[in-house]
Structure formats: structure tokens, C-alpha cells
Short mmCIF file of C-alpha atoms in Angstrom, two decimals:
data_model
loop_
_atom_site.label_atom_id
_atom_site.label_comp_id
_atom_site.label_asym_id
_atom_site.label_seq_id
_atom_site.Cartn_x
_atom_site.Cartn_y
_atom_site.Cartn_z
CA MET A 602 49.72 -148.53 -107.01
CA ASN A 603 46.69 -147.96 -104.78
CA SER A 604 46.46 -144.36 -105.86
CA GLU A 605 45.57 -145.45 -109.37
CA VAL A 606 42.22 -146.82 -108.19
CA GLY A 607 39.44 -144.61 -109.50
CA THR A 608 41.88 -142.25 -111.28
CA PRO A 609 40.97 -141.19 -114.83
CA ARG A 610 43.08 -142.88 -117.52
CA GLY A 611 44.41 -139.58 -118.88
CA GLU A 612 45.72 -138.56 -115.47
CA LEU A 613 47.43 -141.96 -115.14
CA VAL A 614 49.13 -141.38 -118.50
CA ALA A 615 50.39 -137.96 -117.35
CA ALA A 616 51.57 -139.33 -114.02
CA ARG A 617 53.39 -142.20 -115.70
CA TYR A 618 55.08 -139.86 -118.19
CA THR A 619 56.34 -137.76 -115.31
CA GLN A 620 57.47 -140.80 -113.36
CA VAL A 621 59.36 -142.26 -116.32
CA ILE A 622 61.12 -138.94 -117.01
CA SER A 623 62.06 -138.63 -113.36
CA VAL A 624 63.52 -142.15 -113.31
CA VAL A 625 65.53 -141.45 -116.48
CA VAL A 626 67.01 -138.25 -114.99
CA VAL A 627 67.88 -140.00 -111.72
CA VAL A 628 69.60 -142.84 -113.56
CA ILE A 629 71.62 -140.36 -115.70
CA VAL A 630 72.79 -138.43 -112.61
CA VAL A 631 73.62 -141.59 -110.64
CA LEU A 632 75.66 -143.10 -113.44
CA TRP A 633 77.35 -139.81 -114.19
CA HIS A 634 78.28 -138.96 -110.60
CA PHE A 635 79.08 -142.39 -109.20
CA GLY A 636 80.58 -143.68 -112.40
CA PHE A 637 82.19 -141.02 -114.58
CA ASP A 638 82.98 -138.53 -111.78
CA ALA A 639 84.37 -141.21 -109.47
CA LEU A 640 86.76 -142.41 -112.20
CA ILE A 641 87.96 -138.88 -112.92
CA LEU A 642 88.39 -138.22 -109.20
CA MET A 643 90.57 -141.28 -108.73
CA ARG A 644 92.59 -140.62 -111.85
CA GLY A 645 93.44 -137.04 -110.87
CA TRP A 646 93.57 -137.51 -107.10
CA SER A 647 97.21 -136.50 -106.78
CA ARG A 648 96.68 -133.31 -108.83
CA TYR A 649 93.88 -131.67 -106.88
CA GLU A 650 94.94 -128.94 -104.43
CA PRO A 651 93.83 -129.91 -101.79
CA ALA A 652 92.47 -133.34 -102.59
CA TRP A 653 90.39 -133.59 -99.42
CA ALA A 654 88.37 -130.52 -100.54
CA THR A 655 87.59 -132.23 -103.88
CA LEU A 656 86.55 -135.38 -102.06
CA THR A 657 84.39 -133.39 -99.67
CA ALA A 658 82.67 -131.64 -102.59
CA TRP A 659 82.04 -135.02 -104.26
CA LEU A 660 80.55 -136.47 -101.07
CA VAL A 661 78.33 -133.39 -100.56
CA LEU A 662 77.07 -133.76 -104.12
CA SER A 663 76.41 -137.46 -103.45
CA VAL A 664 74.23 -136.56 -100.47
CA VAL A 665 72.43 -133.86 -102.52
CA GLN A 666 71.87 -136.40 -105.28
CA LEU A 667 70.46 -138.99 -102.89
CA ILE A 668 68.05 -136.58 -101.21
CA GLY A 669 67.01 -134.95 -104.47
CA SER A 670 66.38 -138.33 -106.18
CA ILE A 671 64.21 -139.56 -103.30
CA LEU A 672 62.14 -136.36 -103.26
CA LEU A 673 61.81 -136.32 -107.03
CA LEU A 674 60.63 -139.92 -107.25
CA ARG A 675 58.09 -139.18 -104.52
CA SER A 676 56.90 -136.06 -106.38
CA ALA A 677 57.91 -133.94 -103.36
CA LEU A 678 60.78 -131.96 -104.84
CA ARG A 679 59.29 -128.46 -104.96
CA GLY A 680 59.79 -124.93 -103.74
CA ARG A 681 62.48 -124.12 -101.25
CA ALA A 682 63.72 -127.69 -100.93
CA ALA A 683 64.71 -127.79 -104.63
CA GLN A 684 66.27 -124.31 -104.48
CA ALA A 685 68.22 -125.12 -101.32
CA LEU A 686 69.62 -128.37 -102.74
CA ALA A 687 70.52 -126.64 -105.98
CA SER A 688 72.35 -123.91 -104.05
CA VAL A 689 74.32 -126.51 -102.10
CA ALA A 690 75.23 -128.27 -105.37
CA VAL A 691 76.47 -125.03 -106.91
CA LEU A 692 78.63 -124.26 -103.85
CA ALA A 693 80.07 -127.78 -103.78
CA GLY A 694 80.82 -127.52 -107.48
CA ALA A 695 82.58 -124.19 -106.95
CA VAL A 696 84.75 -125.74 -104.23
CA ALA A 697 85.68 -128.62 -106.52
CA VAL A 698 86.56 -126.27 -109.42
CA ALA A 699 88.78 -124.24 -107.03
CA THR A 700 90.89 -127.32 -106.38
CA TYR A 701 91.80 -127.82 -110.03
CA PRO A 702 95.44 -127.19 -110.94
CA PRO A 703 96.06 -124.16 -113.22
CA GLY A 704 94.91 -124.73 -116.76
CA GLN A 705 92.70 -127.75 -115.93
CA ALA A 706 89.27 -126.05 -115.71
CA ILE A 707 88.72 -127.67 -119.09
CA GLY A 708 90.78 -130.84 -118.97
CA ASP A 709 90.93 -134.52 -118.20
CA ILE A 710 90.44 -134.05 -114.45
CA SER A 711 87.56 -131.48 -114.54
CA TRP A 712 84.21 -132.87 -113.58
CA ALA A 713 82.34 -130.55 -111.22
CA ALA A 714 80.74 -127.98 -113.55
CA ASN A 715 79.24 -130.62 -115.85
CA THR A 716 77.96 -132.63 -112.89
CA VAL A 717 76.37 -129.60 -111.22
CA GLY A 718 74.55 -128.95 -114.49
CA TRP A 719 72.99 -132.45 -114.44
CA PHE A 720 72.17 -131.98 -110.77
CA GLY A 721 70.32 -128.81 -111.80
CA VAL A 722 68.29 -130.79 -114.34
CA LEU A 723 67.36 -133.25 -111.57
CA LEU A 724 66.65 -130.75 -108.83
CA LEU A 725 64.86 -128.07 -110.84
CA MET A 726 62.86 -130.29 -113.18
CA GLN A 727 59.59 -129.18 -111.59
CA ARG A 728 60.66 -125.54 -111.16
CA PRO A 729 60.40 -122.60 -113.62
CA ILE A 730 62.90 -122.93 -116.45
CA HIS A 731 64.66 -119.66 -115.61
CA GLU A 732 65.95 -121.19 -112.38
CA LEU A 733 67.74 -123.91 -114.36
CA VAL A 734 69.12 -121.26 -116.74
CA VAL A 735 70.56 -119.40 -113.74
CA LEU A 736 72.16 -122.58 -112.39
CA LEU A 737 73.65 -123.51 -115.78
CA SER A 738 75.00 -119.95 -116.07
CA CYS A 739 76.71 -120.48 -112.72
CA THR A 740 78.38 -123.68 -114.00
CA VAL A 741 79.66 -121.81 -117.10
CA ALA A 742 80.81 -118.95 -114.82
CA MET A 743 82.74 -121.45 -112.65
CA THR A 744 84.76 -122.61 -115.63
CA THR A 745 85.20 -119.09 -117.02
CA VAL A 746 86.44 -117.68 -113.70
CA ALA A 747 88.81 -120.63 -113.21
CA LEU A 748 90.30 -120.17 -116.71
CA GLY A 749 90.54 -116.40 -116.19
CA LEU A 750 92.32 -116.70 -112.86
CA SER A 751 94.83 -119.14 -114.37
CA GLY A 752 95.44 -116.81 -117.34
CA ASP A 753 94.10 -119.23 -119.96
CA LEU A 754 91.58 -116.91 -121.61
CA ASP A 755 94.05 -114.73 -123.48
CA THR A 756 93.64 -116.41 -126.87
CA SER A 757 90.75 -116.98 -129.25
CA VAL A 758 91.45 -120.69 -129.07
CA ALA A 759 90.78 -120.66 -125.37
CA TRP A 760 87.50 -118.83 -125.88
CA SER A 761 86.56 -121.35 -128.60
CA ARG A 762 87.23 -124.21 -126.19
CA LEU A 763 85.13 -122.53 -123.52
CA ILE A 764 82.21 -121.98 -125.92
CA ALA A 765 82.41 -125.56 -127.19
CA GLN A 766 82.59 -126.89 -123.66
CA SER A 767 79.63 -124.80 -122.60
CA TYR A 768 77.62 -125.91 -125.64
CA THR A 769 78.32 -129.66 -125.08
CA THR A 770 77.47 -129.44 -121.33
CA ALA A 771 75.10 -126.67 -120.40
CA GLY A 772 73.54 -126.54 -123.87
CA ILE A 773 72.77 -130.23 -123.93
CA GLN A 774 71.46 -130.13 -120.36
CA LEU A 775 69.16 -127.21 -121.15
CA ALA A 776 67.90 -128.96 -124.29
CA PHE A 777 67.26 -132.14 -122.29
CA ALA A 778 65.29 -130.15 -119.71
CA LEU A 779 63.23 -128.42 -122.39
CA LEU A 780 62.48 -131.82 -123.99
CA THR A 781 61.31 -133.31 -120.75
CA ARG A 782 59.03 -130.30 -120.20
CA GLN A 783 57.57 -130.73 -123.67
CA LEU A 784 56.89 -134.40 -122.96
CA HIS A 785 55.23 -133.47 -119.67
CA HIS A 786 53.16 -130.83 -121.41
CA ALA A 787 52.06 -133.37 -124.02
CA ALA A 788 51.05 -135.76 -121.22
CA GLU A 789 49.04 -132.98 -119.55
CA LEU A 790 47.25 -132.30 -122.83
CA THR A 791 46.46 -136.01 -123.07
CA ALA A 792 45.07 -135.97 -119.53
CA ARG A 793 42.90 -132.93 -120.27
CA ALA A 794 41.55 -134.54 -123.45
CA ALA A 795 40.81 -137.78 -121.63
CA ARG A 796 39.01 -135.87 -118.81
CA ALA A 797 36.96 -133.94 -121.36
CA HIS A 798 36.05 -137.15 -123.16
CA ALA A 799 35.10 -138.83 -119.87
CA ASP A 800 32.94 -135.81 -118.96
CA ARG A 801 31.17 -135.99 -122.31
CA LEU A 802 30.50 -139.69 -121.85
CA ALA A 803 29.23 -139.10 -118.34
CA ARG A 804 26.91 -136.35 -119.49
CA GLN A 805 25.66 -138.51 -122.36
CA ALA A 806 25.03 -141.42 -120.00
CA ALA A 807 23.13 -139.09 -117.61
CA ASP A 808 21.06 -137.75 -120.49
CA ASP A 809 20.28 -141.30 -121.68
CA THR A 810 19.26 -142.33 -118.16
CA ARG A 811 16.96 -139.29 -117.81
CA HIS A 812 15.46 -139.95 -121.20
CA ALA A 813 14.84 -143.62 -120.36
CA GLU A 814 13.24 -142.61 -117.05
CA ARG A 815 10.98 -140.13 -118.81
CA LEU A 816 9.95 -142.81 -121.31
CA ARG A 817 9.23 -145.24 -118.48
CA ARG A 818 7.05 -142.69 -116.71
CA TYR A 819 5.30 -141.83 -119.94
CA HIS A 820 4.53 -145.49 -120.65
CA TYR A 821 3.29 -145.96 -117.12
CA LEU A 822 0.99 -142.96 -117.38
CA ARG A 823 -0.25 -144.12 -120.77
CA ASP A 824 -0.84 -147.74 -119.76
CA ARG A 825 -2.15 -147.35 -116.17
CA ILE A 826 -3.31 -143.83 -115.42
CA ALA A 827 -4.76 -142.74 -118.76
CA PRO A 828 -7.40 -145.53 -119.01
CA LEU A 829 -8.65 -144.77 -115.48
CA LEU A 830 -8.89 -141.01 -116.19
CA ARG A 831 -10.59 -141.73 -119.53
CA ASP A 832 -13.24 -143.89 -117.85
CA LEU A 833 -13.89 -141.17 -115.27
CA ALA A 834 -14.10 -138.49 -117.94
CA GLU A 835 -16.45 -140.48 -120.14
CA GLY A 836 -18.67 -141.54 -117.25
CA ARG A 837 -17.93 -145.26 -117.43
CA ALA A 838 -16.51 -145.06 -113.89
CA HIS A 839 -18.10 -143.23 -110.97
CA PRO A 840 -15.94 -141.53 -108.31
CA GLY A 841 -18.28 -142.72 -105.55
CA ASP A 842 -17.82 -146.38 -106.40
CA ASP A 843 -15.63 -148.15 -103.84
CA THR A 844 -13.77 -150.12 -106.54
CA VAL A 845 -13.00 -146.97 -108.52
CA ARG A 846 -11.88 -145.13 -105.38
CA ARG A 847 -9.60 -147.99 -104.45
CA SER A 848 -8.18 -148.22 -107.98
CA SER A 849 -7.57 -144.48 -107.95
CA ALA A 850 -5.80 -144.72 -104.59
CA ILE A 851 -3.60 -147.56 -105.84
CA GLU A 852 -2.63 -145.71 -109.00
CA ALA A 853 -2.01 -142.52 -107.06
CA ALA A 854 0.28 -144.41 -104.68
CA ARG A 855 2.12 -146.02 -107.57
CA LEU A 856 2.55 -142.63 -109.22
CA ARG A 857 3.99 -141.17 -106.01
CA ARG A 858 6.34 -144.16 -105.75
CA LEU A 859 7.41 -143.59 -109.36
CA PHE A 860 8.41 -139.97 -108.58
CA ALA A 861 10.08 -140.99 -105.30
CA GLU A 862 12.35 -143.45 -107.11
CA THR A 863 14.31 -140.61 -108.73
CA GLU A 864 14.63 -138.45 -105.58
CA ASP A 865 17.77 -138.37 -103.43
CA SER A 866 17.30 -140.08 -100.11
CA ALA A 867 19.50 -141.73 -97.48
CA HIS A 868 17.14 -144.72 -97.41
CA PRO A 869 15.32 -145.03 -100.77
CA LEU A 870 13.21 -148.02 -99.69
CA LEU A 871 11.77 -146.14 -96.66
CA HIS A 872 11.35 -143.03 -98.77
CA GLU A 873 9.30 -144.91 -101.36
CA LEU A 874 7.22 -146.67 -98.70
CA ARG A 875 6.35 -143.31 -97.18
CA ALA A 876 5.41 -142.06 -100.64
CA CYS A 877 3.13 -145.10 -100.98
CA ALA A 878 1.54 -144.32 -97.61
CA ASP A 879 0.90 -140.69 -98.44
CA VAL A 880 -2.40 -141.56 -100.15
CA ALA A 881 -3.56 -143.36 -97.01
CA ASP A 882 -2.42 -140.45 -94.88
CA ARG A 883 -4.54 -138.06 -96.94
CA ARG A 884 -7.52 -140.26 -96.09
CA ASP A 885 -6.69 -139.78 -92.38
CA VAL A 886 -5.39 -143.32 -91.95
CA ASP A 887 -3.09 -143.62 -88.96
CA VAL A 888 0.15 -145.04 -90.44
CA THR A 889 3.09 -146.08 -88.26
CA PHE A 890 6.50 -146.99 -89.55
CA VAL A 891 8.89 -149.27 -87.71
CA CYS A 892 12.39 -150.06 -89.02
CA TYR A 893 14.86 -152.56 -87.49
CA GLY A 894 18.42 -153.05 -88.68
CA GLU A 895 20.61 -151.31 -91.20
CA LEU A 896 19.21 -151.41 -94.69
CA PRO A 897 21.50 -152.48 -97.52
CA ASP A 898 21.50 -150.94 -101.00
CA VAL A 899 18.30 -152.21 -102.61
CA PRO A 900 18.09 -151.97 -106.41
CA VAL A 901 15.20 -150.06 -107.96
CA ALA A 902 13.57 -153.13 -109.48
CA VAL A 903 13.70 -154.98 -106.16
CA ARG A 904 12.26 -151.96 -104.34
CA ARG A 905 9.29 -151.98 -106.73
CA ARG A 906 8.58 -155.64 -105.95
CA LEU A 907 9.06 -155.12 -102.22
CA THR A 908 6.69 -152.15 -102.08
CA GLU A 909 3.97 -153.42 -104.44
CA GLY A 910 2.19 -155.55 -101.84
CA PRO A 911 2.41 -152.95 -99.04
CA LEU A 912 1.23 -150.33 -101.53
CA LEU A 913 -1.96 -152.32 -102.22
CA ALA A 914 -2.60 -152.85 -98.54
CA LEU A 915 -2.06 -149.17 -97.64
CA ALA A 916 -4.33 -148.05 -100.48
CA SER A 917 -7.12 -150.18 -99.01
CA ALA A 918 -6.59 -149.29 -95.31
CA GLU A 919 -9.53 -147.65 -93.61
CA VAL A 920 -8.43 -146.59 -90.11
CA SER A 921 -4.88 -147.64 -89.27
CA ALA A 922 -1.88 -149.40 -90.75
CA ARG A 923 1.48 -150.48 -89.36
CA VAL A 924 4.46 -150.87 -91.70
CA THR A 925 7.44 -152.84 -90.39
CA VAL A 926 10.77 -152.98 -92.20
CA VAL A 927 13.31 -155.49 -90.92
CA ALA A 928 16.88 -155.87 -92.24
CA MET A 929 18.48 -159.07 -91.07
CA ALA A 930 21.43 -161.15 -92.21
CA GLY A 931 20.67 -162.17 -95.76
CA GLU A 932 17.20 -160.67 -96.18
CA VAL A 933 14.97 -157.62 -96.01
CA THR A 934 11.28 -157.90 -95.18
CA VAL A 935 8.50 -155.34 -95.44
CA SER A 936 5.28 -156.23 -93.63
CA VAL A 937 1.99 -154.41 -93.26
CA VAL A 938 -0.84 -154.94 -90.79
CA ALA A 939 -3.90 -152.94 -91.74
CA ASP A 940 -7.68 -152.99 -91.65
CA ALA A 941 -7.85 -153.64 -95.36
CA VAL A 942 -9.13 -156.21 -97.79
CA ALA A 943 -6.85 -158.80 -99.38
CA PRO A 944 -5.23 -157.48 -102.56
CA VAL A 945 -6.65 -158.79 -105.80
CA GLY A 946 -4.34 -160.08 -108.48
CA LEU A 947 -1.18 -159.91 -106.36
CA SER A 948 1.26 -162.67 -107.28
CA THR A 949 2.72 -164.44 -104.24
CA SER A 950 5.39 -166.33 -106.17
CA GLY A 951 7.50 -163.25 -106.92
CA SER A 952 10.87 -163.66 -108.57
CA THR A 953 13.79 -165.85 -107.62
CA ASP A 954 14.84 -163.45 -104.87
CA THR A 955 11.57 -161.87 -103.74
CA SER A 956 8.34 -163.33 -102.40
CA VAL A 957 5.03 -162.09 -101.02
CA MET A 958 2.76 -163.69 -98.38
CA PHE A 959 -0.47 -162.41 -96.94
CA ASP A 960 -3.23 -163.58 -94.64
CA GLU A 961 -6.66 -162.07 -93.85
CA LYS A 962 -8.54 -162.62 -90.64
CA GLU A 963 -11.79 -160.83 -89.98
CA ASN A 964 -11.04 -157.19 -90.88
CA LEU A 965 -7.25 -157.35 -90.54
CA LEU A 966 -4.82 -158.00 -93.35
CA TRP A 967 -1.22 -159.15 -92.76
CA LEU A 968 1.06 -158.91 -95.77
CA GLU A 969 4.79 -159.50 -96.01
CA SER A 970 7.23 -158.93 -98.87
CA ARG A 971 10.63 -160.57 -98.52
CA TRP A 972 13.90 -160.11 -100.42
CA ARG A 973 16.92 -162.40 -100.05
CA VAL A 974 20.02 -160.21 -100.12
CA PRO A 975 22.75 -161.70 -102.34
CA GLY A 976 26.03 -162.18 -100.44
CA PRO A 977 26.79 -161.99 -96.73
CA ARG A 978 26.15 -158.81 -94.77
CA SER A 979 26.17 -157.74 -91.16
CA THR A 980 23.15 -156.57 -89.19
CA SER A 981 22.65 -153.61 -86.92
CA ALA A 982 20.62 -153.34 -83.75
CA SER A 983 19.38 -149.85 -84.59
CA SER A 984 15.66 -149.25 -84.94
CA THR A 985 13.28 -146.37 -85.57
CA ILE A 986 9.56 -145.96 -84.91
CA THR A 987 7.92 -143.16 -86.85
CA PRO A 988 4.22 -142.27 -86.46
CA TRP A 989 3.08 -140.99 -89.77
#
């Protein structure tokens, strides 16, 4: 079933419990009405008065059974539809009981009251239990009125037969309905427990992720930022030195990228590139962003490799820089043209799916990071140009 995709396991259990119970009830009613009732109807055909009324009642009940079964199996048997079908079933049963010959309300040709009871179980399964009690009371009343009108309730034996008949029909049907409700309730409890367990696991996973991210930030600060700050504090590095200023700008850009990685954004790669360029913008560098194509989902680790080269170039830019992001079939490229020096210590080999190239001519640096997107994807002709 397509509806099961993405559904919690506990809810699937509850849905399957309900579906199985519904199928069982439908099978019972079908076998009872089209099997047992049909045999009784044929056997006592000549004794019903009139027979056509009994046949009409049986056919009406057949239609009610068909409609009710379809709605029940589709989980659409609720409210007024269930009540209306149950009312029709009671009326058809009353018509059938009225055609019995005197003294046969409890006999070898009586079938309607018991059948209407099972129809009530089917039609009112998803309704409050008092509605089924009312319907079963009507089936007992049918038999009682028929026996009373024929003068067969004048002895204690007759009353004993009526009580026994009611117990073996309406009593069993009510017990069956209560049992199915208990099973459904147990399935709902299972679904709630499964949802609660899934929520606990999700919260634990989120907590673990946040803790791992905090540790990663702490290790980054400890390994990269702390030594630089220590050198500045102890006088081993001078803020006016160009190398120190460039190192500070690089680490500041990396730190801003680190924070941007955990922020919500429609396009995380562009968001992190803008975070990297923020340090250049604070130095009054004119930064322009151009984006062509529709960006795919880029993993965090890949975004770090894609932005590392542009980050170094932007941190060294003096007057202007142009960042171009291009998403094409099978790859994403990030290129920077800036009046900057070539980055020192930048690896151009990259990983198996990313690579970095750069070229320096006079006072201009061209740098490009490229990522090969795994799997086919379509491109888009959209583009944006954003002056920083």
C-alpha cells in the first residue's frame, strides 16, 4: 500500500489490526447471509406469508451488506451512513419477521433477527457501543413481538426459549463486538507506545547531533582560533602585520562559515559563501555574487571543500571580488576572481569528487572549486546576480 510509506510502525500495526477485524466481520456476514440465510429461505419458501416480502427483505439486506462492506473495508463507514444503513437493515428484518407463520419466530425458518444482529456488528463497528446495543435490542424486540402476537409467550418454557435465543444471538454478537473493540484499543495502545518510542529516539538523535556539532566547534576553536589569539595576547604576533591580518581574516571567515553550516537556509552553499565573504565586506571589498542553475543538495563536507578555496581568496581580496556559482548537469563549480594573492597551502588535488584550480596573473587571482554531483540531474536556466 502506498499509504504505508513514511508511516510509523505502530500506526501500521493499528491499521492492520483494524483491517483484519473488518475483513473477519465482512466474511462472517457474507457467509451467514448468502449461505445460512439463503438455505433457510429456500427451505421455508412455501411457508412465508407472503413469500415475496421475505425475498424483498433478503435482497434489501444483501444490498445493505454490500454497501456496508465496501465502506467498512475503505474505512469510510461512519456517522449518518452507518446509522442509515443500520436503520434500513432493522426495517428489512422487521418485514421478514412479519412474514413468519404463527409460532415460527423461533423456529427452523426464522433467520432475520439473527442476521440483522450481525449486520449491526458490521455497520456499527466504528460507532459508539450504545448504538449497537439499541440495534440488538430491536432484534430481540422483533422476536418478542412476533411471539406475543402469535400467543406463544404464555408459558415459562416460551420465555426460557426466548431468553436462550437472545443469549445465543444478540449476546454472542455483543460479546464479539466488545472483543473487536478491545483488540482495536490494544492496537491503538501499541501505536501510541511506538510513536512515543520513535519520538524518544528522534530527540536522542537530535541531542547527539547537537553534542557532536558542539564538540566539532570546540575542537576547531581549540586547534585553529586559540593559537592565533594566544600569539596576539602574548605579543608573538602583531595586529599590524599583513600575514597576521590575513590569517585573522581567514580564521574569522572559517568561523562564520562554521556557524552558517547549522543555520536554516534555502540554499546552504550560497548562505555559507556569503558568510565567508562577510569578512571581506567588512573591509569594504566590493563582492558580487552570480549564481546560474538550480543547486542540488550539497552535503556539509562537500560544501566545506567547495568553499575553502573561495574563502582564502575572499579573505585576501583588497578592492573587489566576484563569486560565480554554476550548477550544471553533473557538477557544481564555485569560482572567484579577486585582486588577491594566491592561497598558500591550498591542496589542488581535493578528494575523489572535488577539485580546486587557481591561476594568478599580475594582481588578479582566479580560483575554481568543482564538485562532481553523483547521479544524473537536470539543470535550470535560472540565474541571480547579487551585489554584496
